[in-house]
CSV table of C-alpha atoms and ligand atoms in Angstrom, one decimal:
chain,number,residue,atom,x,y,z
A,793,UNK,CA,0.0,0.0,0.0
A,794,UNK,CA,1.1,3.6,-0.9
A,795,UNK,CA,0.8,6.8,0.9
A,796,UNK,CA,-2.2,7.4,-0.7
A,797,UNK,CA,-3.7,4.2,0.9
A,798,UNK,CA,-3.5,2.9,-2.7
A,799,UNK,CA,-2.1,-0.8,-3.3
A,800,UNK,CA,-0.5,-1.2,-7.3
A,801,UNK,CA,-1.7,-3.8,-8.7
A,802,UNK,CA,-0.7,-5.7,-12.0
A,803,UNK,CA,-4.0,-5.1,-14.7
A,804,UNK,CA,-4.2,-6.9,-17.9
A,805,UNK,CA,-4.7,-4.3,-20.1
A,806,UNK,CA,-3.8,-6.0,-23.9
A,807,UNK,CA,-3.7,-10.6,-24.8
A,808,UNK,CA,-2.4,-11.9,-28.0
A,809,UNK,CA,-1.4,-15.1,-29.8
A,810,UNK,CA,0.3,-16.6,-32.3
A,811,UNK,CA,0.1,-20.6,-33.8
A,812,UNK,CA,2.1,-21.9,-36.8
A,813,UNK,CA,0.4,-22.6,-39.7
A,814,UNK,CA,1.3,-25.8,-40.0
A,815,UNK,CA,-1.3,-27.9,-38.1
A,816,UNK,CA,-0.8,-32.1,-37.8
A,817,UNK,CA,-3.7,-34.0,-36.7
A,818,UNK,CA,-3.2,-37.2,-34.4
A,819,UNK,CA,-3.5,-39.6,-37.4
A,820,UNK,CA,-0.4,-38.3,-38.9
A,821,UNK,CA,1.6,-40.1,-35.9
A,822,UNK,CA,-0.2,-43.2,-37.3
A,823,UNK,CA,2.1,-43.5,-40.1
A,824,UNK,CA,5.3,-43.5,-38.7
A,825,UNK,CA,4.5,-44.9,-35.4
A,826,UNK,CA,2.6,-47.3,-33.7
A,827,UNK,CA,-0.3,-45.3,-32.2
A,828,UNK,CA,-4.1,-44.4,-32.9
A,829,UNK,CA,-6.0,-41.1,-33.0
A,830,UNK,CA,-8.0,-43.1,-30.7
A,831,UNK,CA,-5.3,-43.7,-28.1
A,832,UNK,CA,-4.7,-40.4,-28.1
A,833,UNK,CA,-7.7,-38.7,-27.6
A,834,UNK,CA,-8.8,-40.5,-25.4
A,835,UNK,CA,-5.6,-40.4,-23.0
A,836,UNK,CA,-4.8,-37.0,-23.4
A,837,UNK,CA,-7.4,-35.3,-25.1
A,838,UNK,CA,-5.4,-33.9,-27.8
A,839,UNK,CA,-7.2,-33.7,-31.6
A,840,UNK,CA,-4.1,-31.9,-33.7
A,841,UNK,CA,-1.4,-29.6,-32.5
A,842,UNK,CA,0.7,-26.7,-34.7
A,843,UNK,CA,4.5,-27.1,-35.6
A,844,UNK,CA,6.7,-24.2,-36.5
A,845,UNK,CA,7.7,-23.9,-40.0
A,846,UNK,CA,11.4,-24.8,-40.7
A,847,UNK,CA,13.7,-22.3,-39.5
A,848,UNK,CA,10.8,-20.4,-37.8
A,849,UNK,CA,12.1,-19.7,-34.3
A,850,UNK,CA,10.7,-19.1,-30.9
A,851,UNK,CA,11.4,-15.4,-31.4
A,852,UNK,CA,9.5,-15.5,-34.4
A,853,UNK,CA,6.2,-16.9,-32.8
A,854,UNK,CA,6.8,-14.3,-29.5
A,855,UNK,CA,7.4,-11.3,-32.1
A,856,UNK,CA,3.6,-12.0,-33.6
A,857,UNK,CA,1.8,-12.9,-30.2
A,858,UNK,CA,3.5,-9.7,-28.6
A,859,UNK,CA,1.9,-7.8,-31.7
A,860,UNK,CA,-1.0,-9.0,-31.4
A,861,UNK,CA,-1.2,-8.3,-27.6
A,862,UNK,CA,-0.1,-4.6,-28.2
A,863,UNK,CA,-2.9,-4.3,-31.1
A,864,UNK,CA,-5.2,-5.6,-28.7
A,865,UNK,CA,-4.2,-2.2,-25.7
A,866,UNK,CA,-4.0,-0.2,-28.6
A,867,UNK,CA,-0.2,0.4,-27.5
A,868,UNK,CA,3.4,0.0,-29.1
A,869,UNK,CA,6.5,-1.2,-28.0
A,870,UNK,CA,7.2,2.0,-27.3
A,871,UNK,CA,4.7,2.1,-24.5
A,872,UNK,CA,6.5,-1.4,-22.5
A,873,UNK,CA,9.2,-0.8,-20.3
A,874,UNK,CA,10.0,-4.4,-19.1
A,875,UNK,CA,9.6,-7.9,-21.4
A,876,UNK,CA,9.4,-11.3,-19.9
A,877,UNK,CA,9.4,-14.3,-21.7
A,878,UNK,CA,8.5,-18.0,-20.4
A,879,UNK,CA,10.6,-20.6,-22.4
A,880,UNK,CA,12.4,-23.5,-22.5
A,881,UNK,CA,13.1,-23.8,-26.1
A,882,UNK,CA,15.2,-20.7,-26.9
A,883,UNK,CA,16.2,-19.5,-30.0
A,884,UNK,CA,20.4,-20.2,-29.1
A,885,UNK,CA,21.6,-20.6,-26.0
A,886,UNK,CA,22.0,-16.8,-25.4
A,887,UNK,CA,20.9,-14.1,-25.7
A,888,UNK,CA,17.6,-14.2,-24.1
A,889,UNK,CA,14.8,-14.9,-26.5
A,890,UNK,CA,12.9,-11.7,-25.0
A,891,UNK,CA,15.9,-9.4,-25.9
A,892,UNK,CA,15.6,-11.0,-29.5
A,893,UNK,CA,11.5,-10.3,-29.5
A,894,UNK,CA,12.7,-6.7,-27.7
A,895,UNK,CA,14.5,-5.9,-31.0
A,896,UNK,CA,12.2,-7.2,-33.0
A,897,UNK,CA,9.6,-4.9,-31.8
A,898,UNK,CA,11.5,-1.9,-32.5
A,899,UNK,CA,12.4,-1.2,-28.7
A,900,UNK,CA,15.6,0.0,-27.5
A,901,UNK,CA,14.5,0.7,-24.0
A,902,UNK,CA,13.5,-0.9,-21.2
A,903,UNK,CA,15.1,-4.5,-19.9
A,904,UNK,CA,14.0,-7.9,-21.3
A,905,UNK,CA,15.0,-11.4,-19.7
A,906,UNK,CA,14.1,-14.9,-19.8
A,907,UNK,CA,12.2,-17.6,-17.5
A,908,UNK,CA,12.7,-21.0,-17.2
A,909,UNK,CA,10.9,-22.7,-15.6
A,910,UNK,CA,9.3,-25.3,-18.1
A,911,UNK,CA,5.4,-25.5,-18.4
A,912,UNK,CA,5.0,-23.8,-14.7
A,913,UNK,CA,7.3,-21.0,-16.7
A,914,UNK,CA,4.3,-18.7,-17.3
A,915,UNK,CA,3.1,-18.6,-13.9
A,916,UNK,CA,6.8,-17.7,-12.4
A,917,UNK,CA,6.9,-15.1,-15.3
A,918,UNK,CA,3.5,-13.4,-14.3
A,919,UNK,CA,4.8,-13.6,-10.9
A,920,UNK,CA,8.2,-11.7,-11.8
A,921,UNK,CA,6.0,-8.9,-13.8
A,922,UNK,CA,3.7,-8.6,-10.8
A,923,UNK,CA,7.0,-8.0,-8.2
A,924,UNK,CA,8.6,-5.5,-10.8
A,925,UNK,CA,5.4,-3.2,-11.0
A,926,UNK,CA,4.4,-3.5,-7.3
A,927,UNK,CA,8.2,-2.4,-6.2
A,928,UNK,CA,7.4,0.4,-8.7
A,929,UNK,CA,10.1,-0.9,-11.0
A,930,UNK,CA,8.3,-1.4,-14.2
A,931,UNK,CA,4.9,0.6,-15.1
A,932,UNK,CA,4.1,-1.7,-18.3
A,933,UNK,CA,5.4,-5.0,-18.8
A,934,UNK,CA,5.0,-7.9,-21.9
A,935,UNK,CA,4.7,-10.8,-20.5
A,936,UNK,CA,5.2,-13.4,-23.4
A,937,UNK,CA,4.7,-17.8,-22.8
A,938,UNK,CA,7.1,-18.7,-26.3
A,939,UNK,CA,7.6,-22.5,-27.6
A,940,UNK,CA,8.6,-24.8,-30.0
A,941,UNK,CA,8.8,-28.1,-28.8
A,942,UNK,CA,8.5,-29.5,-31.8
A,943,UNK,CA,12.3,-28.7,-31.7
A,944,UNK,CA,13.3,-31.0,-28.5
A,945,UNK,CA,10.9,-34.2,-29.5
A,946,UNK,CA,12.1,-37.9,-30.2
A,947,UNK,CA,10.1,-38.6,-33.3
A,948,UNK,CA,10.8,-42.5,-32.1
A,949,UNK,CA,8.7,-42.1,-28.9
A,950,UNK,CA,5.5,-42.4,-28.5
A,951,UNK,CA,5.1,-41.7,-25.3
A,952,UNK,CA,6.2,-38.3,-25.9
A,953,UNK,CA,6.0,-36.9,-29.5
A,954,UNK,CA,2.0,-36.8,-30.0
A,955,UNK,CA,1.7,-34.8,-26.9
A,956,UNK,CA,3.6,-31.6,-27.3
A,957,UNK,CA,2.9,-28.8,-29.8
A,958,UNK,CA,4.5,-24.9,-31.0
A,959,UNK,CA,3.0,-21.9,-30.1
A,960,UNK,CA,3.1,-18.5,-28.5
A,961,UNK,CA,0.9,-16.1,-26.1
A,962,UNK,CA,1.8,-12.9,-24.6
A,963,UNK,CA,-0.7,-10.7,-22.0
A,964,UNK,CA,0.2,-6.8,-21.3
A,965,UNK,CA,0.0,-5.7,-17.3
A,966,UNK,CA,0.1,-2.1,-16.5
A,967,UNK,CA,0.3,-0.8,-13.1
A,968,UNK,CA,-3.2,0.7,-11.8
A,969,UNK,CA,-4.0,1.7,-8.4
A,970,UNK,CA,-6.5,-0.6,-6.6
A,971,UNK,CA,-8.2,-0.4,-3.0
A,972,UNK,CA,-5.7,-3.6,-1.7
A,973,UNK,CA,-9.2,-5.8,-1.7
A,974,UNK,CA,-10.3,-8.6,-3.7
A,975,UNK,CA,-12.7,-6.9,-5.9
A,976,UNK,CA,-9.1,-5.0,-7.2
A,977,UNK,CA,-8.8,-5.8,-11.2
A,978,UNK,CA,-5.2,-7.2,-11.9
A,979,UNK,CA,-2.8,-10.1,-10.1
A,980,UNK,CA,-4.3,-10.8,-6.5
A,981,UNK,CA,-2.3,-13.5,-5.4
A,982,UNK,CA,0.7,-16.0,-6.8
A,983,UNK,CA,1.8,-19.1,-5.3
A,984,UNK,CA,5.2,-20.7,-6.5
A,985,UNK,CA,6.9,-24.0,-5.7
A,986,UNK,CA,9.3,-26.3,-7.2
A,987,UNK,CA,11.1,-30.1,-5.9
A,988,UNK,CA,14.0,-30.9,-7.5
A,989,UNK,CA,13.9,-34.2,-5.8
A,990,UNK,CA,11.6,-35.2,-9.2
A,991,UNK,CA,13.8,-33.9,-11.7
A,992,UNK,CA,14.3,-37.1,-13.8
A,993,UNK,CA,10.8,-37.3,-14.2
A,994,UNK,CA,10.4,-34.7,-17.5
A,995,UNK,CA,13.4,-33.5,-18.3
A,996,UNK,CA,15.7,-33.0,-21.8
A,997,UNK,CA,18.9,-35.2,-21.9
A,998,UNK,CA,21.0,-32.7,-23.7
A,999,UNK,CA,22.3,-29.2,-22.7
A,1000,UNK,CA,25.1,-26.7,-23.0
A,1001,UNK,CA,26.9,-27.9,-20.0
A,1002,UNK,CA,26.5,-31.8,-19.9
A,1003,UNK,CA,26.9,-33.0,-23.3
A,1004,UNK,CA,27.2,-29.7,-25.9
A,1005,UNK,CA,24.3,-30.8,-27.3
A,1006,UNK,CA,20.7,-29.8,-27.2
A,1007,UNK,CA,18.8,-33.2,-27.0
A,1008,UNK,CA,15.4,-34.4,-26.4
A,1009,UNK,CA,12.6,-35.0,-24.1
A,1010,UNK,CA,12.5,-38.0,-21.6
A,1011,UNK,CA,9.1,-38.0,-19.6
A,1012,UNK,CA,7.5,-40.4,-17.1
A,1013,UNK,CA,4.3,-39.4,-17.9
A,1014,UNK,CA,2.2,-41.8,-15.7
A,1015,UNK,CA,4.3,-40.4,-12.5
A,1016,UNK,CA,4.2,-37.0,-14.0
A,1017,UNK,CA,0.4,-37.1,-14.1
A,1018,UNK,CA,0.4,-38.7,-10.2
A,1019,UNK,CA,1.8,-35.5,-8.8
A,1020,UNK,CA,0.2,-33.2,-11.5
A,1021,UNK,CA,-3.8,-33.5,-9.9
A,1022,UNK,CA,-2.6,-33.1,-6.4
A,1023,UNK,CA,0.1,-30.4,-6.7
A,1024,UNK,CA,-2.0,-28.2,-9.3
A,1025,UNK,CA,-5.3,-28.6,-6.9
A,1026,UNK,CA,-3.4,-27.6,-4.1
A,1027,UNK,CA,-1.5,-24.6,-5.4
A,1028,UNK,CA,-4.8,-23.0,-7.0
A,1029,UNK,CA,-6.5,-23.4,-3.8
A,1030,UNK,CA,-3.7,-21.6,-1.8
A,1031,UNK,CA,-3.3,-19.0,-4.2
A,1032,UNK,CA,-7.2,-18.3,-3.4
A,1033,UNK,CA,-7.1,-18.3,-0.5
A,1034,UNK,CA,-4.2,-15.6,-0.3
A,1035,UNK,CA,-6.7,-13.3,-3.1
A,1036,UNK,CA,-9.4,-13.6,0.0
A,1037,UNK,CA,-11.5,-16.1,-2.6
A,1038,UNK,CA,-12.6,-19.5,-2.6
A,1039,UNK,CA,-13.7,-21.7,-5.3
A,1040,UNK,CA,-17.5,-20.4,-5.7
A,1041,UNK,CA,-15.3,-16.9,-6.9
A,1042,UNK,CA,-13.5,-18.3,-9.7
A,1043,UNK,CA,-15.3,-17.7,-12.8
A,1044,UNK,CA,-12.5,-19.6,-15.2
A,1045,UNK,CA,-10.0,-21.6,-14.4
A,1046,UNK,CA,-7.1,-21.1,-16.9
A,1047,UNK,CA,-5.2,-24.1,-16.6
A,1048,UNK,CA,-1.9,-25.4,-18.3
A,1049,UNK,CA,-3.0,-27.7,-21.5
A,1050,UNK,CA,-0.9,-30.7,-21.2
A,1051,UNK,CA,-3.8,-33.6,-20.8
A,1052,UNK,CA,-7.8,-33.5,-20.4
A,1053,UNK,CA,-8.2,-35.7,-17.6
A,1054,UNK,CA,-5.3,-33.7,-15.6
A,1055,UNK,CA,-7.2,-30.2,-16.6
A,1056,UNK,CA,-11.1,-31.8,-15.5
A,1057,UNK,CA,-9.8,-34.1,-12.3
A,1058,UNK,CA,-8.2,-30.4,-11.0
A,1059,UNK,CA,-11.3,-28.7,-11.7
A,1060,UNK,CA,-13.3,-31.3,-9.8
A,1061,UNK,CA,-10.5,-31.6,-6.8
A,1062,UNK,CA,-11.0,-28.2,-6.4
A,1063,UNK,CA,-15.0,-28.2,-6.9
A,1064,UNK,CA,-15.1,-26.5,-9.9
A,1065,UNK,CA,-17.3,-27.4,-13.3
A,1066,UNK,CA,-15.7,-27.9,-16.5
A,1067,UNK,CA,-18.2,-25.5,-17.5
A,1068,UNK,CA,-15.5,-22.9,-16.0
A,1069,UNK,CA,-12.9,-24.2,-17.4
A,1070,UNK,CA,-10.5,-22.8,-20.4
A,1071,UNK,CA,-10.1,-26.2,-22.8
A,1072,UNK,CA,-7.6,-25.9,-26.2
A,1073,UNK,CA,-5.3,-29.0,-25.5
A,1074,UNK,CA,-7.5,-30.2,-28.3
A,1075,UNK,CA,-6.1,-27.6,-31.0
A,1076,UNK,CA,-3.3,-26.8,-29.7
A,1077,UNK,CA,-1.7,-29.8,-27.5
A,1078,UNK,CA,1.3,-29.5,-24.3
A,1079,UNK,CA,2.5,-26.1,-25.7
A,1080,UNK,CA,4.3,-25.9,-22.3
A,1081,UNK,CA,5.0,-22.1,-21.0
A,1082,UNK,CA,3.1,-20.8,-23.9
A,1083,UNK,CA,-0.1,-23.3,-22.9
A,1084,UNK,CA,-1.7,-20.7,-20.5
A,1085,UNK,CA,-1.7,-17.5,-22.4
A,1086,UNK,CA,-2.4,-19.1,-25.3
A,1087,UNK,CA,-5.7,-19.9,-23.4
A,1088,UNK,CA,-6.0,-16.7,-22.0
A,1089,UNK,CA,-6.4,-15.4,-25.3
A,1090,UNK,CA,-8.4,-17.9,-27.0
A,1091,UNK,CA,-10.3,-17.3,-23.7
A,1092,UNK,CA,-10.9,-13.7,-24.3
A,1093,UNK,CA,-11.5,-14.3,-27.8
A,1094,UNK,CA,-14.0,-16.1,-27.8
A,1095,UNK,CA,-16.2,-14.2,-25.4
A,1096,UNK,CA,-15.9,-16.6,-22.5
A,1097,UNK,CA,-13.7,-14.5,-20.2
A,1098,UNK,CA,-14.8,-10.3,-19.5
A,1099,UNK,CA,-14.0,-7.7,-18.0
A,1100,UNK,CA,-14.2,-8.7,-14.1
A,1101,UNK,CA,-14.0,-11.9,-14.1
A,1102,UNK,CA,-11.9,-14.2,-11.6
A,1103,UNK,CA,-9.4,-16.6,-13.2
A,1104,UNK,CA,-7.2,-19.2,-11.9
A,1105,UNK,CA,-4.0,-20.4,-13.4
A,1106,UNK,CA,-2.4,-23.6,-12.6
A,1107,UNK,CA,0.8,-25.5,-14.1
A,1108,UNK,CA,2.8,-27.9,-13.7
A,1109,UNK,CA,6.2,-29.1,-15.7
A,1110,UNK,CA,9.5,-30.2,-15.9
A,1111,UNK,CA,11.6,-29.4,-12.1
A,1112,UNK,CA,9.3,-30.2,-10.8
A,1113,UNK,CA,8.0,-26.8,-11.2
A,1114,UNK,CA,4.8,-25.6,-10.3
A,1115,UNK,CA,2.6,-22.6,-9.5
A,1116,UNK,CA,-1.3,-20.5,-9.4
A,1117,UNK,CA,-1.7,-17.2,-10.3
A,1118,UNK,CA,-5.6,-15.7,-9.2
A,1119,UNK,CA,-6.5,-12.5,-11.2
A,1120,UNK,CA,-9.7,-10.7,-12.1
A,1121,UNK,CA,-9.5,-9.6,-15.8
B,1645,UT7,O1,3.4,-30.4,-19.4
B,1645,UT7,C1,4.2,-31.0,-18.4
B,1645,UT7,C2,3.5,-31.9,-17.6
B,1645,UT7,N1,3.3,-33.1,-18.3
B,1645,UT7,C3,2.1,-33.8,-18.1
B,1645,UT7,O2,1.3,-33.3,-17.4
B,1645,UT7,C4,2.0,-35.1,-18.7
B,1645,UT7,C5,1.4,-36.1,-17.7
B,1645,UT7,N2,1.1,-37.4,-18.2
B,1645,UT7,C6,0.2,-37.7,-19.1
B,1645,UT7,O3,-0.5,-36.8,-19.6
B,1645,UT7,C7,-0.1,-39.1,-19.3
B,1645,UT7,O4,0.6,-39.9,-18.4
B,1645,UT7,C8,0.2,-39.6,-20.8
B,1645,UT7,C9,-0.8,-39.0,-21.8
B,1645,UT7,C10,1.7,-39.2,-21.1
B,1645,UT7,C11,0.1,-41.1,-20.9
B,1645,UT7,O5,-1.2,-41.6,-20.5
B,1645,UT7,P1,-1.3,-42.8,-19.4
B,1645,UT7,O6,-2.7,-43.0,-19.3
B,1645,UT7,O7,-0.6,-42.4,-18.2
B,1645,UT7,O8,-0.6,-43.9,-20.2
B,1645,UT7,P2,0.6,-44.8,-19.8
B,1645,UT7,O9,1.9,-44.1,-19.8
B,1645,UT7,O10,0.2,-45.5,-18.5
B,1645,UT7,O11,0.6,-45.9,-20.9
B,1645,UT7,C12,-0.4,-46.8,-21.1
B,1645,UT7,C13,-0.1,-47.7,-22.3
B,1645,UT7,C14,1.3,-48.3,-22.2
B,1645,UT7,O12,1.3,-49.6,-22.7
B,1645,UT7,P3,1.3,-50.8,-21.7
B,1645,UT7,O13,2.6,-50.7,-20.9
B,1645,UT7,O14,0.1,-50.7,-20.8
B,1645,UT7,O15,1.3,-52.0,-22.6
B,1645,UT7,C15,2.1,-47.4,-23.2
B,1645,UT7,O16,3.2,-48.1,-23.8
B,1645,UT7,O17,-0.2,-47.0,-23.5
B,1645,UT7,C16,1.1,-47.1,-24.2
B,1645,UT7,N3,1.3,-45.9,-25.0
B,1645,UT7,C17,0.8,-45.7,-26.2
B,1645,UT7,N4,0.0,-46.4,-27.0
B,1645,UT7,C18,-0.3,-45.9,-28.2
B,1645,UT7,C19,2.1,-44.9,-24.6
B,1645,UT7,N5,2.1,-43.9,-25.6
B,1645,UT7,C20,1.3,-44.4,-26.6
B,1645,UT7,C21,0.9,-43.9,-27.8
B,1645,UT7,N6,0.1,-44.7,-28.6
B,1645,UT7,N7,1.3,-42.7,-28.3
């Protein structure tokens, strides 16, 4: 809280996205490996998923959603003094993939840095947004969830290459003043956690320091999903309960798309109808860090989500790594 008895909060003010063009439905998996559509709709509820063109790069895909998300607040780069991007698939392995969407905006100001914190990486970058403009550090801030996947799959493994898809979201928050209550538009609450104990359960068996290489994703998906229901119910609950809400508030849940029965057994942990939930991981597949703005904007788009409304988002990923964020649009 200020002088003025003011608190600052962190207001969406502008969402965008941006998919590939190139879209791959399940039963093109069925002719190089041995899988159904069937299989994997009804284990994951995934339909088709986009891929980045060749030599399209993550930059590439944060460049158009941060355009559209500016379009959308009517603002330009001019108007964003801080960028944040959520990734795990950068461009090289520096610089940082918001510097590279920074210059590709036209913007010469300001400071730009990445997150990594794997699908959970678009929660810990709303949180970082949300710290910089309540410490008065950052007035407007790009907050960008950038991927391609596409880049870090084993085209061998079933287990992992029909789940994960390309894609990239971004959401603008501007500092506003609010009365420090619930009813405040803007970021009310963010929980955080990670457990490195579970590291080897989703990880990538390549990297700049361990074998020069970038290699490719290893998941135990079963053990993956055990902890994902409990941890993501958990964390979306305490983050309401720190906004002053409980679960008869929420008006959307926004969750990470990385599997249907993960997104609905949340929803009913925490006592909330699928009727208020955010669903693309049929279009659009695991899309990791960019999974929740993507459906944030899709979310908007379509007319489910207004002006008021409480959302919760929950993730989970690689780390482990996971997280809530609880905001009223
Ligand atoms: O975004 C980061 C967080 N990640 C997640 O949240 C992912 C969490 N995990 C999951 O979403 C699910 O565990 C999967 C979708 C990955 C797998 O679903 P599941 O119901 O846990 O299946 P499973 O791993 O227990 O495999 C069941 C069977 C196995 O065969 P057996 O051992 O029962 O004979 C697999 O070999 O399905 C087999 N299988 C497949 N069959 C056809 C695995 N992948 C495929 C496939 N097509 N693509």
């Amino acid at each position: 809280m200020n002088a003025q008895g003011h608190t600052r909060r962190a207001v969406a003010i502008g969402v965008g996205h941006y998919l590939p063009e190139r879209v791959v439905e399940n039963a093109e998996f069925e002719k190089t490996i041995d899988t159904s559509d069937e299989w994997i709709r009804s284990r994951s509820g995934i339909e088709r998923r986009h891929f980045a063109a060749e030599g399209q790069t993550t930059s590439d895909l944060g460049i158009k959603a941060a355009e559209a998300a500016l379009a959308d607040a009517g603002l330009t780069g001019a108007d964003i003094d801080a960028l944040i991007v959520a990734t795990s698939t950068a461009d090289l392995t520096f610089p940082s993939v918001a510097t590279m969407i920074q210059h590709g905006l036209g913007m010469t100001h300001g400071f730009a840095f990445d997150v990594q914190a794997v699908c959970a990486g678009f929660i810990y970058a709303l949180s970082s947004a949300n710290a910089y403009i309540q410490c008065g550090q950052a007035k407007r801030v790009l907050v960008i969830g950038a991927e391609t996947f596409s880049r870090i799959m084993d085209w061998n493994d079933r287990t992992t290459s029909v789940l994960f898809g390309d894609g990239a979201g971004a959401l603008i928050l501007e500092a506003q003043d609010g009365a420090g209550e619930s009813g405040d538009r803007g970021i009310l609450s963010v929980d955080l956690n990670s457990d490195g104990q579970f590291r080897d359960l989703l990880y990538v068996d390549g990297g700049v320091s361990k074998t020069q290489s970038t290699g490719v994703l290893r998941m135990e998906g079963r053990e993956v999903f055990r902890h994902a229901v409990e941890k993501l119910a958990k964390t979306a609950e305490t983050a309401l309960e720190r906004a002053g809400l409980g679960a008869d508030d929420v008006d959307w849940i926004v969750p990470h798309q990385a599997n249907l029965r993960i997104i609905s057994r949340t929803a009913q942990k925490m006592g909330v109808g699928m009727d208020r939930v955010i669903v693309t991981v049929q279009d659009h597949g695991n899309t990791s860090a960019a999974s929740i703005p993507l459906a944030l904007s899709v979310g908007v788009a379509s007319g489910k989500i207004k002006r008021g409304d409480v959302l919760v988002a929950e993730a989970i990923g690689g780390g482990l790594a996971w997280g809530a964020a609880v905001l009223r649009w």
